[in-house]
Each structure stands twice: as C-alpha cells, then as structure tokens.
PDB file of C-alpha atoms in Angstrom:
ATOM      1  CA  MET R1395      11.821 -49.386 -23.264  1.00  0.00           C
ATOM      2  CA  SER R1396      11.102 -50.426 -19.746  1.00  0.00           C
ATOM      3  CA  HIS R1397      10.999 -47.991 -16.807  1.00  0.00           C
ATOM      4  CA  LYS R1398      14.168 -49.628 -15.307  1.00  0.00           C
ATOM      5  CA  SER R1399      16.265 -49.352 -18.386  1.00  0.00           C
ATOM      6  CA  PHE R1400      15.212 -45.689 -19.009  1.00  0.00           C
ATOM      7  CA  SER R1401      15.983 -44.761 -15.369  1.00  0.00           C
ATOM      8  CA  ASP R1402      19.427 -46.366 -15.786  1.00  0.00           C
ATOM      9  CA  LEU R1403      20.046 -43.712 -18.490  1.00  0.00           C
ATOM     10  CA  ALA R1404      18.891 -40.901 -16.330  1.00  0.00           C
ATOM     11  CA  GLN R1405      20.632 -41.691 -13.034  1.00  0.00           C
ATOM     12  CA  ASP R1406      21.787 -39.340 -10.275  1.00  0.00           C
ATOM     13  CA  ASP R1407      24.211 -40.607  -7.632  1.00  0.00           C
ATOM     14  CA  TYR R1408      22.570 -38.351  -5.075  1.00  0.00           C
ATOM     15  CA  PHE R1409      19.431 -40.533  -5.051  1.00  0.00           C
ATOM     16  CA  THR R1410      21.095 -43.886  -5.142  1.00  0.00           C
ATOM     17  CA  SER R1411      21.735 -45.806  -1.869  1.00  0.00           C
ATOM     18  CA  GLY R1412      24.968 -45.021  -0.179  1.00  0.00           C
ATOM     19  CA  ASN R1413      26.944 -41.978  -1.373  1.00  0.00           C
ATOM     20  CA  TRP R1414      26.305 -40.240   2.003  1.00  0.00           C
ATOM     21  CA  HIS R1415      29.412 -37.982   1.568  1.00  0.00           C
ATOM     22  CA  LEU R1416      28.001 -36.715  -1.744  1.00  0.00           C
ATOM     23  CA  LYS R1417      24.506 -36.169  -0.236  1.00  0.00           C
ATOM     24  CA  ILE R1418      25.899 -34.248   2.755  1.00  0.00           C
ATOM     25  CA  ARG R1419      28.198 -32.053   0.605  1.00  0.00           C
ATOM     26  CA  GLN R1420      25.530 -31.209  -1.972  1.00  0.00           C
ATOM     27  CA  THR R1421      22.916 -30.586   0.667  1.00  0.00           C
ATOM     28  CA  ILE R1422      25.170 -28.168   2.505  1.00  0.00           C
ATOM     29  CA  ILE R1423      26.020 -26.406  -0.754  1.00  0.00           C
ATOM     30  CA  ALA R1424      22.309 -26.066  -1.589  1.00  0.00           C
ATOM     31  CA  ILE R1425      21.523 -24.714   1.873  1.00  0.00           C
ATOM     32  CA  ILE R1426      24.387 -22.177   1.690  1.00  0.00           C
ATOM     33  CA  GLY R1427      23.184 -21.108  -1.762  1.00  0.00           C
ATOM     34  CA  TRP R1428      19.607 -20.592  -0.627  1.00  0.00           C
ATOM     35  CA  LEU R1429      20.833 -18.674   2.474  1.00  0.00           C
ATOM     36  CA  GLY R1430      22.810 -16.465   0.047  1.00  0.00           C
ATOM     37  CA  VAL R1431      19.651 -15.748  -1.902  1.00  0.00           C
ATOM     38  CA  ILE R1432      17.338 -15.151   1.040  1.00  0.00           C
ATOM     39  CA  SER R1433      19.652 -13.401   3.583  1.00  0.00           C
ATOM     40  CA  PRO R1434      19.592  -9.923   1.944  1.00  0.00           C
ATOM     41  CA  PHE R1435      15.802  -9.942   2.122  1.00  0.00           C
ATOM     42  CA  ILE R1436      15.800 -11.107   5.738  1.00  0.00           C
ATOM     43  CA  GLY R1437      18.388  -8.438   6.591  1.00  0.00           C
ATOM     44  CA  VAL R1438      16.378  -5.644   4.996  1.00  0.00           C
ATOM     45  CA  TYR R1439      13.160  -6.943   6.655  1.00  0.00           C
ATOM     46  CA  ILE R1440      14.785  -7.057  10.123  1.00  0.00           C
ATOM     47  CA  ILE R1441      16.209  -3.526   9.731  1.00  0.00           C
ATOM     48  CA  LEU R1442      12.911  -2.040   8.601  1.00  0.00           C
ATOM     49  CA  HIS R1443      10.677  -3.739  11.108  1.00  0.00           C
ATOM     50  CA  PHE R1444      12.980  -3.551  14.098  1.00  0.00           C
ATOM     51  CA  PRO R1445      14.643  -0.090  14.106  1.00  0.00           C
ATOM     52  CA  GLN R1446      16.354  -0.697  17.431  1.00  0.00           C
ATOM     53  CA  ILE R1447      18.457  -3.439  15.850  1.00  0.00           C
ATOM     54  CA  ALA R1448      19.436  -1.030  13.027  1.00  0.00           C
ATOM     55  CA  GLN R1449      20.489   1.599  15.536  1.00  0.00           C
ATOM     56  CA  LYS R1450      22.600  -0.965  17.405  1.00  0.00           C
ATOM     57  CA  ALA R1451      24.222  -1.978  14.137  1.00  0.00           C
ATOM     58  CA  HIS R1452      24.814   1.761  13.301  1.00  0.00           C
ATOM     59  CA  ILE R1453      22.683   1.515  10.164  1.00  0.00           C
ATOM     60  CA  LYS R1454      21.083   4.807   9.313  1.00  0.00           C
ATOM     61  CA  TYR R1455      18.433   5.216   6.773  1.00  0.00           C
ATOM     62  CA  TYR R1456      15.954   7.927   5.806  1.00  0.00           C
ATOM     63  CA  SER R1457      12.371   7.538   6.729  1.00  0.00           C
ATOM     64  CA  ASP R1458      11.335   8.230   3.159  1.00  0.00           C
ATOM     65  CA  ILE R1459      12.786   4.919   2.087  1.00  0.00           C
ATOM     66  CA  ILE R1460      10.670   2.778   4.394  1.00  0.00           C
ATOM     67  CA  LEU R1461       7.482   2.757   2.291  1.00  0.00           C
ATOM     68  CA  PRO R1462       9.193   1.826  -1.007  1.00  0.00           C
ATOM     69  CA  MET R1463      11.352  -0.801   0.741  1.00  0.00           C
ATOM     70  CA  LYS R1464       8.226  -2.348   2.392  1.00  0.00           C
ATOM     71  CA  PHE R1465       6.558  -2.439  -0.987  1.00  0.00           C
ATOM     72  CA  LEU R1466       9.671  -4.162  -2.566  1.00  0.00           C
ATOM     73  CA  ILE R1467       9.854  -6.656   0.224  1.00  0.00           C
ATOM     74  CA  GLU R1468       6.198  -7.552  -0.129  1.00  0.00           C
ATOM     75  CA  PHE R1469       6.577  -7.677  -3.922  1.00  0.00           C
ATOM     76  CA  PHE R1470       9.582  -9.994  -3.752  1.00  0.00           C
ATOM     77  CA  ILE R1471       7.792 -12.210  -1.207  1.00  0.00           C
ATOM     78  CA  ILE R1472       4.853 -12.568  -3.509  1.00  0.00           C
ATOM     79  CA  ILE R1473       7.059 -13.272  -6.497  1.00  0.00           C
ATOM     80  CA  PHE R1474       9.079 -15.782  -4.511  1.00  0.00           C
ATOM     81  CA  ILE R1475       5.892 -17.661  -3.551  1.00  0.00           C
ATOM     82  CA  ILE R1476       4.719 -17.562  -7.145  1.00  0.00           C
ATOM     83  CA  ILE R1477       8.048 -19.021  -8.310  1.00  0.00           C
ATOM     84  CA  ILE R1478       7.904 -21.785  -5.680  1.00  0.00           C
ATOM     85  CA  ILE R1479       4.343 -22.733  -6.686  1.00  0.00           C
ATOM     86  CA  THR R1480       5.375 -22.680 -10.400  1.00  0.00           C
ATOM     87  CA  TYR R1481       8.419 -24.901  -9.736  1.00  0.00           C
ATOM     88  CA  LEU R1482       6.368 -27.362  -7.740  1.00  0.00           C
ATOM     89  CA  PHE R1483       3.725 -27.565 -10.417  1.00  0.00           C
ATOM     90  CA  LEU R1484       6.335 -28.000 -13.118  1.00  0.00           C
ATOM     91  CA  THR R1485       8.113 -30.762 -11.080  1.00  0.00           C
ATOM     92  CA  VAL R1486       4.866 -32.626 -10.514  1.00  0.00           C
ATOM     93  CA  HIS R1487       3.980 -32.200 -14.209  1.00  0.00           C
ATOM     94  CA  ASN R1488       7.454 -33.475 -15.310  1.00  0.00           C
ATOM     95  CA  ASN R1489       7.311 -36.500 -12.943  1.00  0.00           C
ATOM     96  CA  ARG R1490       3.838 -37.447 -14.289  1.00  0.00           C
ATOM     97  CA  HIS R1491       5.077 -36.999 -17.857  1.00  0.00           C
ATOM     98  CA  PHE R1492       8.031 -39.184 -17.183  1.00  0.00           C
ATOM     99  CA  ALA R1493       5.900 -41.863 -15.480  1.00  0.00           C
ATOM    100  CA  PHE R1494       3.130 -42.011 -18.082  1.00  0.00           C
ATOM    101  CA  VAL R1495       4.812 -40.989 -21.335  1.00  0.00           C
ATOM    102  CA  TRP R1496       8.573 -41.647 -21.465  1.00  0.00           C
ATOM    103  CA  THR R1497       8.409 -45.049 -19.732  1.00  0.00           C
ATOM    104  CA  LYS R1498       5.996 -46.279 -22.385  1.00  0.00           C
ATOM    105  CA  HIS R1499       7.503 -44.414 -25.331  1.00  0.00           C
ATOM    106  CA  ARG R1500      10.051 -46.220 -27.486  1.00  0.00           C
ATOM    107  CA  VAL R1501      13.054 -43.982 -27.788  1.00  0.00           C
ATOM    108  CA  VAL R1502      15.100 -46.332 -30.048  1.00  0.00           C
ATOM    109  CA  ASP R1503      13.879 -48.060 -33.205  1.00  0.00           C
ATOM    110  CA  GLN R1504      13.846 -51.597 -31.972  1.00  0.00           C
ATOM    111  CA  LYS R1505      13.972 -53.286 -35.339  1.00  0.00           C
ATOM    112  CA  ARG R1506      17.047 -51.324 -36.388  1.00  0.00           C
ATOM    113  CA  ARG R1507      18.688 -51.985 -33.047  1.00  0.00           C
ATOM    114  CA  MET R1508      18.077 -55.696 -33.304  1.00  0.00           C
ATOM    115  CA  ARG R1509      19.578 -55.709 -36.903  1.00  0.00           C
ATOM    116  CA  HIS R1510      22.588 -53.895 -35.616  1.00  0.00           C
ATOM    117  CA  GLU R1511      22.974 -56.346 -32.665  1.00  0.00           C
ATOM    118  CA  LYS R1512      22.862 -59.253 -35.070  1.00  0.00           C
ATOM    119  CA  LEU R1513      25.380 -57.690 -37.416  1.00  0.00           C
ATOM    120  CA  ILE R1514      27.791 -56.950 -34.537  1.00  0.00           C
ATOM    121  CA  GLU R1515      27.385 -60.481 -33.219  1.00  0.00           C
ATOM    122  CA  GLN R1516      28.089 -61.890 -36.633  1.00  0.00           C
ATOM    123  CA  GLY R1517      31.179 -59.663 -36.928  1.00  0.00           C
ATOM    124  CA  TRP R1518      32.449 -60.796 -33.490  1.00  0.00           C
ATOM    125  CA  THR R1519      31.780 -64.435 -34.409  1.00  0.00           C
ATOM    126  CA  GLU R1520      33.840 -64.041 -37.521  1.00  0.00           C
ATOM    127  CA  LYS R1521      36.768 -62.497 -35.608  1.00  0.00           C
ATOM    128  CA  PHE R1522      36.696 -64.241 -32.260  1.00  0.00           C
ATOM    129  CA  GLY R1523      34.524 -67.357 -32.597  1.00  0.00           C
ATOM    130  CA  ASP R1524      30.948 -68.105 -31.449  1.00  0.00           C
ATOM    131  CA  LEU R1525      29.503 -66.660 -28.262  1.00  0.00           C
ATOM    132  CA  LYS R1526      29.710 -69.910 -26.190  1.00  0.00           C
ATOM    133  CA  GLN R1527      33.376 -70.294 -27.123  1.00  0.00           C
ATOM    134  CA  ARG R1528      34.136 -66.666 -26.194  1.00  0.00           C
ATOM    135  CA  GLN R1529      32.318 -67.035 -22.774  1.00  0.00           C
ATOM    136  CA  GLN R1530      34.432 -70.123 -21.859  1.00  0.00           C
ATOM    137  CA  TYR R1531      37.649 -68.203 -21.785  1.00  0.00           C
ATOM    138  CA  ASN R1532      38.790 -66.363 -18.611  1.00  0.00           C
ATOM    139  CA  PHE R1533      41.678 -64.759 -20.531  1.00  0.00           C
ATOM    140  CA  TYR R1534      41.981 -64.291 -24.225  1.00  0.00           C
ATOM    141  CA  SER R1535      44.876 -62.804 -26.089  1.00  0.00           C
ATOM    142  CA  VAL R1536      43.888 -61.003 -29.273  1.00  0.00           C
ATOM    143  CA  LYS R1537      46.083 -61.404 -32.367  1.00  0.00           C
ATOM    144  CA  PRO R1538      47.064 -58.186 -34.071  1.00  0.00           C
ATOM    145  CA  GLU R1539      45.010 -59.015 -37.190  1.00  0.00           C
ATOM    146  CA  GLN R1540      41.911 -59.626 -34.933  1.00  0.00           C
ATOM    147  CA  ASN R1541      41.964 -56.079 -33.579  1.00  0.00           C
ATOM    148  CA  LEU R1542      38.775 -54.144 -34.425  1.00  0.00           C
ATOM    149  CA  GLU R1543      39.153 -51.287 -36.773  1.00  0.00           C
ATOM    150  CA  ASN R1544      37.841 -47.831 -35.804  1.00  0.00           C
ATOM    151  CA  ASP R1545      35.015 -48.141 -38.275  1.00  0.00           C
ATOM    152  CA  PHE R1546      34.181 -51.718 -37.637  1.00  0.00           C
ATOM    153  CA  ALA R1547      30.524 -51.184 -36.701  1.00  0.00           C
ATOM    154  CA  GLN R1548      29.895 -48.599 -39.400  1.00  0.00           C
ATOM    155  CA  ARG R1549      31.150 -50.982 -42.061  1.00  0.00           C
ATOM    156  CA  LEU R1550      28.935 -53.772 -40.744  1.00  0.00           C
ATOM    157  CA  PHE R1551      25.873 -51.467 -40.802  1.00  0.00           C
ATOM    158  CA  LYS R1552      26.537 -50.463 -44.443  1.00  0.00           C
ATOM    159  CA  LYS R1553      26.275 -54.078 -45.609  1.00  0.00           C
TER     160      LYS R1553
END
C-alpha cells in the first residue's frame, strides 16, 4: 500500500488546505482547554509568590500552607515537564513508525482483494454490460430486476 493511499485512510481536515474556519475554531478550543488546565497553577503560584496581590484580592491563607504548596507547585511543574517530554517522544516515535513501517506494510491481502475485484467486475458485467459500455452512458436507468441484492458481493465471494 502506498504512502498516499494509506494517508487517504487516515485523513484529518484540520491539516488539509483550506478549512480555515475549522482550524481557527479548533485552535481556540485547544487554547481555552490548556488555559483551563494551567490557570489554577498560575493562580496559586502568583498568590504564593506575590502576597501583595493576594491581599488586594482579599485572599487569606495561613503561613503553614506555603511550604507544602510550593512543594506541590514544583512537583506538578516537574511532572508537567516529564509529560510534555514523554508526549513529544511518543509523537516522534509514532511518526517514524508510520513513515518506516506502515507505509511499507501491506494491510490488505492483495491477492484476495484482486480476486474480489474481478468477481465484482464480472457480476457487474453480467447485470449492466461491460465496462466500456457502462462508461459511455451519462444517464442509465436500472430495471427492477437489475437491482443489486443486499448480499450481492457475499454471494459472489462464496463462488
């Protein structure tokens, strides 16, 4: 399977050309989401490191809580950095895996697929005529007896 045909199966409209409405909307949603995750930590950091702001905002806290809060903030900052590094590593690994493995790996049994294509083409030829004849028509009205049954392909594959 070629790289192009595999990427057609795994397509995201965000990365295709155009779709700027979608890109703007999804980017704004992502930024708002990240602000929702980070803002509590920023708020606690500002309150602990700038007590004059906490006083102006009428936020009172006990001095005993400062040391554990600083520890928690530093802990979560370190964890956040580790998570970012891990996600970047996994993204690079996944992209390399995609580029070097999945683009060269056959996902579909090609012999079986070719047999199925031939069987379907033969079935269509029986019902609607040969391929060249079918391609010549701009409009074609199907007779009721020519309609394909629900199990048309399955019956062909059993033969």
